[in-house]
Tab-separated table of N, CA and C in Angstrom:
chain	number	residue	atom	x	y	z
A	1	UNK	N	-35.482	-3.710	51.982
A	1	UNK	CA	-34.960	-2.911	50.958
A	1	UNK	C	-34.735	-3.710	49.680
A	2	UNK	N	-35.019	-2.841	48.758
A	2	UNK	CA	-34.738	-3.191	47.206
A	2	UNK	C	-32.996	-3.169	46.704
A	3	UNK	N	-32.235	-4.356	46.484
A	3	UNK	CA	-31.553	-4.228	46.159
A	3	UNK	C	-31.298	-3.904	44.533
A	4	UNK	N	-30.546	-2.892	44.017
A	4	UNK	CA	-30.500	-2.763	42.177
A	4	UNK	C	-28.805	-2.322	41.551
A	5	UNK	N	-28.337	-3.095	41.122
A	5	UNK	CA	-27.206	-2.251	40.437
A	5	UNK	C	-26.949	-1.083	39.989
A	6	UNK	N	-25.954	-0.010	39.911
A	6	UNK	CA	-26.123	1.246	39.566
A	6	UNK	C	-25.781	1.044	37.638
A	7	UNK	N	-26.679	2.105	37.278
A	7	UNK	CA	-26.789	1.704	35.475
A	7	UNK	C	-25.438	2.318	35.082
A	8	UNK	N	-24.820	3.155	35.612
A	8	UNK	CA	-23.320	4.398	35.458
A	8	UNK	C	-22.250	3.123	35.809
A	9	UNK	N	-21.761	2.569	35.266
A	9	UNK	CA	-20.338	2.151	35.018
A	9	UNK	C	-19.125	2.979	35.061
A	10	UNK	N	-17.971	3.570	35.592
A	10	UNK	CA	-17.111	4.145	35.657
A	10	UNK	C	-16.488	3.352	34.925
A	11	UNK	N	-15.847	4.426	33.589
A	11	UNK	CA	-14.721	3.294	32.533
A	11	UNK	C	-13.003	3.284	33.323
A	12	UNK	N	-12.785	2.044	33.530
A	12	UNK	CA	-11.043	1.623	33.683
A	12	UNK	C	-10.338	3.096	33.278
A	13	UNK	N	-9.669	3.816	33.533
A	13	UNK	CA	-8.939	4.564	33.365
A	13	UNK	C	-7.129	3.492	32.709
A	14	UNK	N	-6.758	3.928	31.523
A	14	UNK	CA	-6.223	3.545	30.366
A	14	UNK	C	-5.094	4.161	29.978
A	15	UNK	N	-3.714	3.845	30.268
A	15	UNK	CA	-2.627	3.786	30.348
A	15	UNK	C	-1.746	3.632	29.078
A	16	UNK	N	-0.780	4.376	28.397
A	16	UNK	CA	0.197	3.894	27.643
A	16	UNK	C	1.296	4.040	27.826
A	17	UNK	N	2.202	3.402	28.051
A	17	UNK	CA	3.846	3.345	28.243
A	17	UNK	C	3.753	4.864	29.922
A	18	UNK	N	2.996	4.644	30.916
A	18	UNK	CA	2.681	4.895	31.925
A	18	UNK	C	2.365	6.717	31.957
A	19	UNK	N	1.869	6.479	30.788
A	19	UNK	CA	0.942	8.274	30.686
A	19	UNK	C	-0.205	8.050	30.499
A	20	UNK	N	-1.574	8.143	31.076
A	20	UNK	CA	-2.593	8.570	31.252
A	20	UNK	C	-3.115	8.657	29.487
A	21	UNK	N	-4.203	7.735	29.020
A	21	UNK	CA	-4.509	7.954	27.828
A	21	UNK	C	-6.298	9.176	27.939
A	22	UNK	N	-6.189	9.979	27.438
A	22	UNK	CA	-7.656	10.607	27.778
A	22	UNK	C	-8.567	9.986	26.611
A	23	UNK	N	-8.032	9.478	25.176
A	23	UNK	CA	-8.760	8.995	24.252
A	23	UNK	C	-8.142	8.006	23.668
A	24	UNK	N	-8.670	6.801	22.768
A	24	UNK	CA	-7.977	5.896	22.461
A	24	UNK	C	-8.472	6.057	20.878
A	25	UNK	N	-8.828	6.735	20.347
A	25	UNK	CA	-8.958	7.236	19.337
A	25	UNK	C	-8.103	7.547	18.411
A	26	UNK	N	-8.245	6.407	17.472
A	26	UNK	CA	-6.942	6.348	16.428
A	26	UNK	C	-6.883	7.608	15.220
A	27	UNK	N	-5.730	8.011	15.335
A	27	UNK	CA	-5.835	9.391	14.352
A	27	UNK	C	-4.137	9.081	13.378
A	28	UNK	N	-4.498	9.288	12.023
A	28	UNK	CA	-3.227	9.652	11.570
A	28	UNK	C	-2.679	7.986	10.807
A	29	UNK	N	-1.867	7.758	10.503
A	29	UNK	CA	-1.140	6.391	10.571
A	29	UNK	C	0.265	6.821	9.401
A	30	UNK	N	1.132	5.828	9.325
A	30	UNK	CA	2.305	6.208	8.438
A	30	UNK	C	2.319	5.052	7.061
A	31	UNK	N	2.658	5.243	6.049
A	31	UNK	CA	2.497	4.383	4.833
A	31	UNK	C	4.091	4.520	4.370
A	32	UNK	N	4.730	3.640	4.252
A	32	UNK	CA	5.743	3.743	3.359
A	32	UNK	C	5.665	3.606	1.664
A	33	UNK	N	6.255	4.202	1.248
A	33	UNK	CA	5.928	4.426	-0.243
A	33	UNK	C	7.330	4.720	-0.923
A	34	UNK	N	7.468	4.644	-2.161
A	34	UNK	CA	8.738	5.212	-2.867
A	34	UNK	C	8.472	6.365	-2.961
A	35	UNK	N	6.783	6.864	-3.844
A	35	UNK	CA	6.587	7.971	-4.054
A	35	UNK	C	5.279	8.155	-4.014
A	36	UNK	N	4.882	9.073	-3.407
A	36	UNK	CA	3.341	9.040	-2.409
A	36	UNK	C	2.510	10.497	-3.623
A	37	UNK	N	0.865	10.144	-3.565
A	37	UNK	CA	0.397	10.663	-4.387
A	37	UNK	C	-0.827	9.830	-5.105
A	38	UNK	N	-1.953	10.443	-5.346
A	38	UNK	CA	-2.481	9.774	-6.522
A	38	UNK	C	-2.474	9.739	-7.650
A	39	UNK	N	-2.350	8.787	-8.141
A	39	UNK	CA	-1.756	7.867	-9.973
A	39	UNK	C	-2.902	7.583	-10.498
A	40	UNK	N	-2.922	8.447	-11.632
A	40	UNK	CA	-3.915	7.505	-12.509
A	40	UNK	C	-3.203	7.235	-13.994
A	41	UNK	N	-3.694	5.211	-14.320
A	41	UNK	CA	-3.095	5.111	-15.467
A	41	UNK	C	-3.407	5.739	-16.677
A	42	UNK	N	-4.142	6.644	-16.761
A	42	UNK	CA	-4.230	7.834	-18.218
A	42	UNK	C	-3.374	8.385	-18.206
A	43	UNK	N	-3.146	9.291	-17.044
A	43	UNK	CA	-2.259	10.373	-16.939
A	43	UNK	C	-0.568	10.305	-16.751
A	44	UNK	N	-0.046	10.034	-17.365
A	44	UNK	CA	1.678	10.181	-17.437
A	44	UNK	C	2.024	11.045	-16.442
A	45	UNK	N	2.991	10.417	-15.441
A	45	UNK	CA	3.535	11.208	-14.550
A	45	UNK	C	5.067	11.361	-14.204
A	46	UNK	N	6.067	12.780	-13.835
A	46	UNK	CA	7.100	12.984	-14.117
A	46	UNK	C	7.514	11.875	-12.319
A	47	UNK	N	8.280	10.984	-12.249
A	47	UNK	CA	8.704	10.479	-11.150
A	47	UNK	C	10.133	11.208	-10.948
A	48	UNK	N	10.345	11.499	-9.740
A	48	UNK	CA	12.076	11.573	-9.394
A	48	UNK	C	12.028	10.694	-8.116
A	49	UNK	N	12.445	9.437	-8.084
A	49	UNK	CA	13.026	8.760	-7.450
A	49	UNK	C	14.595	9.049	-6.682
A	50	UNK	N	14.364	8.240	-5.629
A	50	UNK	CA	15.289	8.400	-4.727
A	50	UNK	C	16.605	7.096	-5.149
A	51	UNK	N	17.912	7.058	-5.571
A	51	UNK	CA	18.276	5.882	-5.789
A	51	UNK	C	18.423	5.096	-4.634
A	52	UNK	N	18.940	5.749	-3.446
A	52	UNK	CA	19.146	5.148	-2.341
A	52	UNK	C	18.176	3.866	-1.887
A	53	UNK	N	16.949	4.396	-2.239
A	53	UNK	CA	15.684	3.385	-1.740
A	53	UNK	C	15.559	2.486	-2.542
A	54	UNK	N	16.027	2.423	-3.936
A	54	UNK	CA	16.000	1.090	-4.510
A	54	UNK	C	17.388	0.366	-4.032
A	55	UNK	N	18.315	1.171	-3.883
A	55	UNK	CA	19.482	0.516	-3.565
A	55	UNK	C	18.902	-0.149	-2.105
A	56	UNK	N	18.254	0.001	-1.111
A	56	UNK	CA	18.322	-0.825	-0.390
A	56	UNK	C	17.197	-2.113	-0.361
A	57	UNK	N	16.149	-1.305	-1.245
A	57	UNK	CA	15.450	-2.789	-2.006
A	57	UNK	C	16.067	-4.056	-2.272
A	58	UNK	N	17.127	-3.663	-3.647
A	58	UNK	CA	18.066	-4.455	-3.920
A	58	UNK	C	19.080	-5.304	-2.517
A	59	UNK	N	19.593	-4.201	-1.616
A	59	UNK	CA	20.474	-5.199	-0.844
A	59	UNK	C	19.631	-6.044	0.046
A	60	UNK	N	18.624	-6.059	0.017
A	60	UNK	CA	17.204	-6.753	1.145
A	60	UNK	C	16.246	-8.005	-0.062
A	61	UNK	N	16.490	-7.656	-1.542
A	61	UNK	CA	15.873	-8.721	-2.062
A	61	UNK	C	16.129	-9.937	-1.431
A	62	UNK	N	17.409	-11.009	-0.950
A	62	UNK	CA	17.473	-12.124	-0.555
A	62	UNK	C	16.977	-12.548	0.362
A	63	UNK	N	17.210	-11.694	1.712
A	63	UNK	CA	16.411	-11.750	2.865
A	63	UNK	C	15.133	-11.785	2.721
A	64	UNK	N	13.991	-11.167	2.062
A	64	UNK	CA	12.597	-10.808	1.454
A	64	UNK	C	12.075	-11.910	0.773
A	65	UNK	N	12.808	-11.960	0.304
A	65	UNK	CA	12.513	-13.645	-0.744
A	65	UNK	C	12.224	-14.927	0.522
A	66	UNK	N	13.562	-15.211	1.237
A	66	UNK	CA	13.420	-15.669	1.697
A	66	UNK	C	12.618	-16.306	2.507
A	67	UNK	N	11.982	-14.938	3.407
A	67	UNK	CA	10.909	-14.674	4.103
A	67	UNK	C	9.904	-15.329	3.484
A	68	UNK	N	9.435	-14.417	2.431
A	68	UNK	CA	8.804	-14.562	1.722
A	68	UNK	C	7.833	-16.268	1.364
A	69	UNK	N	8.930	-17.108	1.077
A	69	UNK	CA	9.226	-18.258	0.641
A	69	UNK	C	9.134	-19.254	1.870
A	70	UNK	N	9.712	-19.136	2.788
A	70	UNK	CA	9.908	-19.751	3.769
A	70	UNK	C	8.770	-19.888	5.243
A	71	UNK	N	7.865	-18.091	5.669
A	71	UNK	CA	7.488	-18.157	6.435
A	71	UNK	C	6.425	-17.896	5.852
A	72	UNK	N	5.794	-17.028	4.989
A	72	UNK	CA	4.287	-16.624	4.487
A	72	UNK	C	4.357	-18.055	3.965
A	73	UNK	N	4.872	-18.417	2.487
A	73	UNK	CA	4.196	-19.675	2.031
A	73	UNK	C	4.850	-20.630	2.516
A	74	UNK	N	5.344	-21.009	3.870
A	74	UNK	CA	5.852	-21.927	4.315
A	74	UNK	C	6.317	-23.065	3.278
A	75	UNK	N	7.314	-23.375	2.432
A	75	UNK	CA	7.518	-23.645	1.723
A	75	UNK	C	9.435	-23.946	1.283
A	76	UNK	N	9.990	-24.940	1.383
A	76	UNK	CA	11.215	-25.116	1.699
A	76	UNK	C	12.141	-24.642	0.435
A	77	UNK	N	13.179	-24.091	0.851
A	77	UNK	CA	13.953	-23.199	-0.538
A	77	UNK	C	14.574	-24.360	-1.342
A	78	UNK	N	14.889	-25.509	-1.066
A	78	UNK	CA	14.904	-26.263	-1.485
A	78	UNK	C	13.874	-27.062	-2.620
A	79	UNK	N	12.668	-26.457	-2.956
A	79	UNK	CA	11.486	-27.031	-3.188
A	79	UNK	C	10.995	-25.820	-4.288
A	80	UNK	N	12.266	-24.911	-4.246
A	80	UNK	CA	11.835	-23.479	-5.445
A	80	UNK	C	12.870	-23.996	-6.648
A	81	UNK	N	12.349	-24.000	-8.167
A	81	UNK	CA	13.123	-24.481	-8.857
A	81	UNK	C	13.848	-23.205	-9.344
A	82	UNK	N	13.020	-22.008	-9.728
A	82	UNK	CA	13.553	-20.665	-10.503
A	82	UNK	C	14.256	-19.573	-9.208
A	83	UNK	N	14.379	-20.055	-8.279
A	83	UNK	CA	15.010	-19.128	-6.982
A	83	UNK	C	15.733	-17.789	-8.024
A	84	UNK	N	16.547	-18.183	-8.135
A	84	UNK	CA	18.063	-17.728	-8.923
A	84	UNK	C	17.456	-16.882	-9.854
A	85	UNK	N	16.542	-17.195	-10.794
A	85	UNK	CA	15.967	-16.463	-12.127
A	85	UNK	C	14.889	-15.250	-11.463
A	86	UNK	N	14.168	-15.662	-10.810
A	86	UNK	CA	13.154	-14.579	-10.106
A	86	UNK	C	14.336	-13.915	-9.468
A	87	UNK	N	14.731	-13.826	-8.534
A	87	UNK	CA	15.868	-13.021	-7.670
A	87	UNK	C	16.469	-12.036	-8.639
A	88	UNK	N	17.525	-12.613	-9.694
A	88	UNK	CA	17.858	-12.202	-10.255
A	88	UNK	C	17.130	-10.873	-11.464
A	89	UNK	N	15.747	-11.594	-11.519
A	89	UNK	CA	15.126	-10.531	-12.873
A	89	UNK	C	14.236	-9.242	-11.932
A	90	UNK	N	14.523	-9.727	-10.119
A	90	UNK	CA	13.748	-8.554	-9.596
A	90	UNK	C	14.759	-7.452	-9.225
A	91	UNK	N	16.076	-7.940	-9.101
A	91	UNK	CA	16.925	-6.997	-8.971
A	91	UNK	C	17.168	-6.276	-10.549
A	92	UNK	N	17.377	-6.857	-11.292
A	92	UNK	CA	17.587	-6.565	-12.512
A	92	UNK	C	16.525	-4.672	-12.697
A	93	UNK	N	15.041	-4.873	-12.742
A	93	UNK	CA	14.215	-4.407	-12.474
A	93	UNK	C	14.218	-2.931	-11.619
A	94	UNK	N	14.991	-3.904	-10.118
A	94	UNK	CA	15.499	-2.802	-9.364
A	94	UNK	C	16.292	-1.515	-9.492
A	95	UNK	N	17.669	-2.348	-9.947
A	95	UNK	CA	18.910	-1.529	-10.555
A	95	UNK	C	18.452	-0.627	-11.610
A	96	UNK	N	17.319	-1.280	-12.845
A	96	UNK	CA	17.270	-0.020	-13.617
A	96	UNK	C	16.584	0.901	-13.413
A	97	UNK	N	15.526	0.657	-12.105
A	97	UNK	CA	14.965	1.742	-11.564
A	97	UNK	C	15.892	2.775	-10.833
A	98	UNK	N	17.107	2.284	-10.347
A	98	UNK	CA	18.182	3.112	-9.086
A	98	UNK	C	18.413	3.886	-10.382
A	99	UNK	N	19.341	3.417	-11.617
A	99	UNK	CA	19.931	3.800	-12.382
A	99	UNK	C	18.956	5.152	-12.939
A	100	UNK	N	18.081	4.759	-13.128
A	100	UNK	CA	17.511	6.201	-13.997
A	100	UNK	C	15.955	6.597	-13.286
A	101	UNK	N	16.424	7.310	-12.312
A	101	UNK	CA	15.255	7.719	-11.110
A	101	UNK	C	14.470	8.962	-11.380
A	102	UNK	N	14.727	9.500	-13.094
A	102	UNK	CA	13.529	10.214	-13.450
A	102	UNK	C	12.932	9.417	-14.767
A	103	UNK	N	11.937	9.699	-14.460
A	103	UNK	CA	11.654	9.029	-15.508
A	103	UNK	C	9.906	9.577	-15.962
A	104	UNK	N	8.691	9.263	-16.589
A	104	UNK	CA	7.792	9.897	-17.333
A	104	UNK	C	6.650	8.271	-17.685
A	105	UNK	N	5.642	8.137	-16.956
A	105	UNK	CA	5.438	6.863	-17.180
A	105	UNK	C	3.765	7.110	-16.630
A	106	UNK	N	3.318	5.702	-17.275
A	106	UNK	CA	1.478	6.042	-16.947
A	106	UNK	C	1.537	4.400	-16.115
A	107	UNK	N	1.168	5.228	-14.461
A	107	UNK	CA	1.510	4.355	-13.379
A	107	UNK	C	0.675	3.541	-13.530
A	108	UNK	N	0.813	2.140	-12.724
A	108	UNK	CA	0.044	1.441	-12.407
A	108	UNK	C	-0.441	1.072	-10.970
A	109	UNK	N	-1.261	1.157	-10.668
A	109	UNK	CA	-1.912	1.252	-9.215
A	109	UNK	C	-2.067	-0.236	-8.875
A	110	UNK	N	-1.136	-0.294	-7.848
A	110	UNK	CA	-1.066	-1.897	-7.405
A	110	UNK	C	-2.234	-2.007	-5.987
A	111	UNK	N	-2.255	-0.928	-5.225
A	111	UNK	CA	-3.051	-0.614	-3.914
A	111	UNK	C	-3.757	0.619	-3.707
A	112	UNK	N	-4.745	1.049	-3.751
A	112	UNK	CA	-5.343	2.509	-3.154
A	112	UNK	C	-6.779	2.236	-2.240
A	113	UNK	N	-5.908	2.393	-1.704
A	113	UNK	CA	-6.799	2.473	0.033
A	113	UNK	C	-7.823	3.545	-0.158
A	114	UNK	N	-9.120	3.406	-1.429
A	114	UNK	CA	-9.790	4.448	-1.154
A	114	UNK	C	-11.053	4.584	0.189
A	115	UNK	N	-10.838	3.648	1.063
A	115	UNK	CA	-12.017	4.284	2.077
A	115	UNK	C	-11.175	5.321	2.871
A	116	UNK	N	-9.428	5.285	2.973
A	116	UNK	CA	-9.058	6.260	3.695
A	116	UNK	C	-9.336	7.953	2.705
A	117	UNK	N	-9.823	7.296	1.720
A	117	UNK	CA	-9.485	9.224	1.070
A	117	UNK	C	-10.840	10.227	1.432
A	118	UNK	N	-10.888	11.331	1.251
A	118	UNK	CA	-11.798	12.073	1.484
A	118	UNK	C	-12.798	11.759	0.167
A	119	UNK	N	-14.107	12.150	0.078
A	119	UNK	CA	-15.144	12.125	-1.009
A	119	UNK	C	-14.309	12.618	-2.137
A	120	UNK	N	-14.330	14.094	-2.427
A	120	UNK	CA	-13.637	15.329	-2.573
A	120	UNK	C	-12.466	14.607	-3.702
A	121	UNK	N	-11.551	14.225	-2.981
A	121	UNK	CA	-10.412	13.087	-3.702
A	121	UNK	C	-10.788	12.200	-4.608
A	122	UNK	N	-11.507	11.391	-4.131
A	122	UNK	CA	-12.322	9.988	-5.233
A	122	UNK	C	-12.637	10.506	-6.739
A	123	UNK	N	-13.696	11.579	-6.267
A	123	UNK	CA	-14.366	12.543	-7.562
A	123	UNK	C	-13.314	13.361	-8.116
A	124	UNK	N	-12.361	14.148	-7.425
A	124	UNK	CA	-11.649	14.710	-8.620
A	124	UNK	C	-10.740	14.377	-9.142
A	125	UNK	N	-10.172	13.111	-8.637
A	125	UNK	CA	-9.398	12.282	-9.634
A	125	UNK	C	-9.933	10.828	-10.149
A	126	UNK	N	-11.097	11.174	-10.516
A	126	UNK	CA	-11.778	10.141	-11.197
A	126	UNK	C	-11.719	8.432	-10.626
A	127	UNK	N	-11.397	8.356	-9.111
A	127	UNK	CA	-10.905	7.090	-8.977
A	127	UNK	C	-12.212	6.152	-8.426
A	128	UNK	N	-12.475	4.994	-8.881
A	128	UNK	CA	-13.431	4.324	-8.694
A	128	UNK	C	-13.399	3.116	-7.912
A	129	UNK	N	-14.430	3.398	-7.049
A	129	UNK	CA	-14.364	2.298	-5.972
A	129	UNK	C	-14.658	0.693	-6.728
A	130	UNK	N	-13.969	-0.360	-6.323
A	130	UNK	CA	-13.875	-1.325	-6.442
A	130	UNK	C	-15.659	-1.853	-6.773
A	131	UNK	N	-16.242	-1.783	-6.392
A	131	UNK	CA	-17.802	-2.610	-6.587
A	131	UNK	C	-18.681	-1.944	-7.789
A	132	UNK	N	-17.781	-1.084	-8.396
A	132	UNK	CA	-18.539	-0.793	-9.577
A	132	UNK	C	-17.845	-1.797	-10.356
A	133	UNK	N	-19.072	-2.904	-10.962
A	133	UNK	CA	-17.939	-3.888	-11.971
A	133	UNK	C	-18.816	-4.383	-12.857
A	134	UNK	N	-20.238	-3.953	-13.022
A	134	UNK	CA	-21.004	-4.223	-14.208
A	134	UNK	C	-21.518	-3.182	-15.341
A	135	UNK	N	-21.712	-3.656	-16.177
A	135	UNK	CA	-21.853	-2.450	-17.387
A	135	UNK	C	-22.760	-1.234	-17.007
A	136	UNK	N	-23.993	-2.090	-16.485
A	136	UNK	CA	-25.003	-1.333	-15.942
A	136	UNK	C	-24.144	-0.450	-14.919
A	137	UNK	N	-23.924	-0.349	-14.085
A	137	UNK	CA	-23.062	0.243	-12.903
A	137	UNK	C	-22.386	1.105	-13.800
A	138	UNK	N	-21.471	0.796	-15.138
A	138	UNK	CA	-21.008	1.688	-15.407
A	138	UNK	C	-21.458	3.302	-16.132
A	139	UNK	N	-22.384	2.564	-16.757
A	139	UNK	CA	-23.231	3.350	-17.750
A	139	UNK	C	-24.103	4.709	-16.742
A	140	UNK	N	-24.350	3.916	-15.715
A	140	UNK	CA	-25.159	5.085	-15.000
A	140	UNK	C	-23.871	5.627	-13.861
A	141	UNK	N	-22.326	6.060	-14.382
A	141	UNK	CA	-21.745	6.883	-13.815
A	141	UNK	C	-21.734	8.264	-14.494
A	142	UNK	N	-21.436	9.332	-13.657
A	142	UNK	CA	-20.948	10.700	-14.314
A	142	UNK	C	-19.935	10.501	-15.186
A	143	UNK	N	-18.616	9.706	-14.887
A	143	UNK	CA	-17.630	10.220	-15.086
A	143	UNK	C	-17.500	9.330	-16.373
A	144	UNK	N	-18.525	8.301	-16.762
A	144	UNK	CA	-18.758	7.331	-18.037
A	144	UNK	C	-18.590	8.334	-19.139
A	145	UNK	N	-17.399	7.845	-20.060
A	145	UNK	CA	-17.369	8.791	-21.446
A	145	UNK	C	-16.589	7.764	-22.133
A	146	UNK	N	-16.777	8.003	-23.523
A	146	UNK	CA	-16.410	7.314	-23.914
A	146	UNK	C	-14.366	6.761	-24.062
A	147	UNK	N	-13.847	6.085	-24.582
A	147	UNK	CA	-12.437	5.989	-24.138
A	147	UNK	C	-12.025	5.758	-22.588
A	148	UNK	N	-12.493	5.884	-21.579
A	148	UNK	CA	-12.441	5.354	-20.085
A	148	UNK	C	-12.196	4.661	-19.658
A	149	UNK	N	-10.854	4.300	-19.047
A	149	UNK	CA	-10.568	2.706	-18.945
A	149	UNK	C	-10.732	2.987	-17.024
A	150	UNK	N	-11.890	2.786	-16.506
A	150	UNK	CA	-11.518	2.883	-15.210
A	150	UNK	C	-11.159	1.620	-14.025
């Protein structure tokens, strides 16, 4: 007799916190944000902030710093000359954000995760993927007009 392996593999059956997973298929995820939405810097937008959430910005700046300072840039606090002045001008910053939590301003986009957005999204709020960065590239967009800071 011919011996042959069978080609059908039966997959491990896959467990979480002892319930039966049927898919491991990642769906969904959570983002923390102050204020969630897409920003574009043309467009002026009305913010109402929460004060609470800067207030706890503020009581967590030292700890954050710290971190910051100590375990990402491994780097001894002893060895920071402006500690005191940065600390100080980010709370500063903070507080006048708690203090006046409406406010009317043309945002600035520090992060946008556009591979999570739909097509649909990108195009109707004009937002442009990162690898357009030469003239040529720009010139042959739709949304190229003149005044466009994209």
């Amino acid at each position: 007799g011919i011996i042959a392996p069978n080609k059908f593999k039966t997959q491990q059956e896959k467990f979480h916190e002892g319930r039966l997973l049927q898919s491991e298929t990642y769906i969904g995820g959570h983002v923390e944000a102050l204020e969630s939405g897409v920003f574009r810097a043309d467009i002026p937008i009305a913010f109402n902030n929460t004060p609470a959430a800067y207030q706890e910005l503020i009581d967590k700046v030292e700890e954050d710093l710290r971190y910051t300072i100590t375990v990402e840039n491994k780097v001894e606090m002893e060895d920071v000359k402006n500690y005191e002045e940065v600390r100080d001008d980010i709370v500063s910053k903070l507080e006048f954000l708690r203090d006046n939590p409406r406010c009317i301003e043309k945002p600035l986009i520090y992060h946008l995760d556009v591979a999570a957005m739909y097509p649909n999204i990108i195009l109707t709020n004009r937002l442009q993927p990162c690898s357009t960065v030469t003239d040529e590239d720009c010139a042959a967009c739709d949304f190229n007009t003149p005044g466009k800071r994209c």
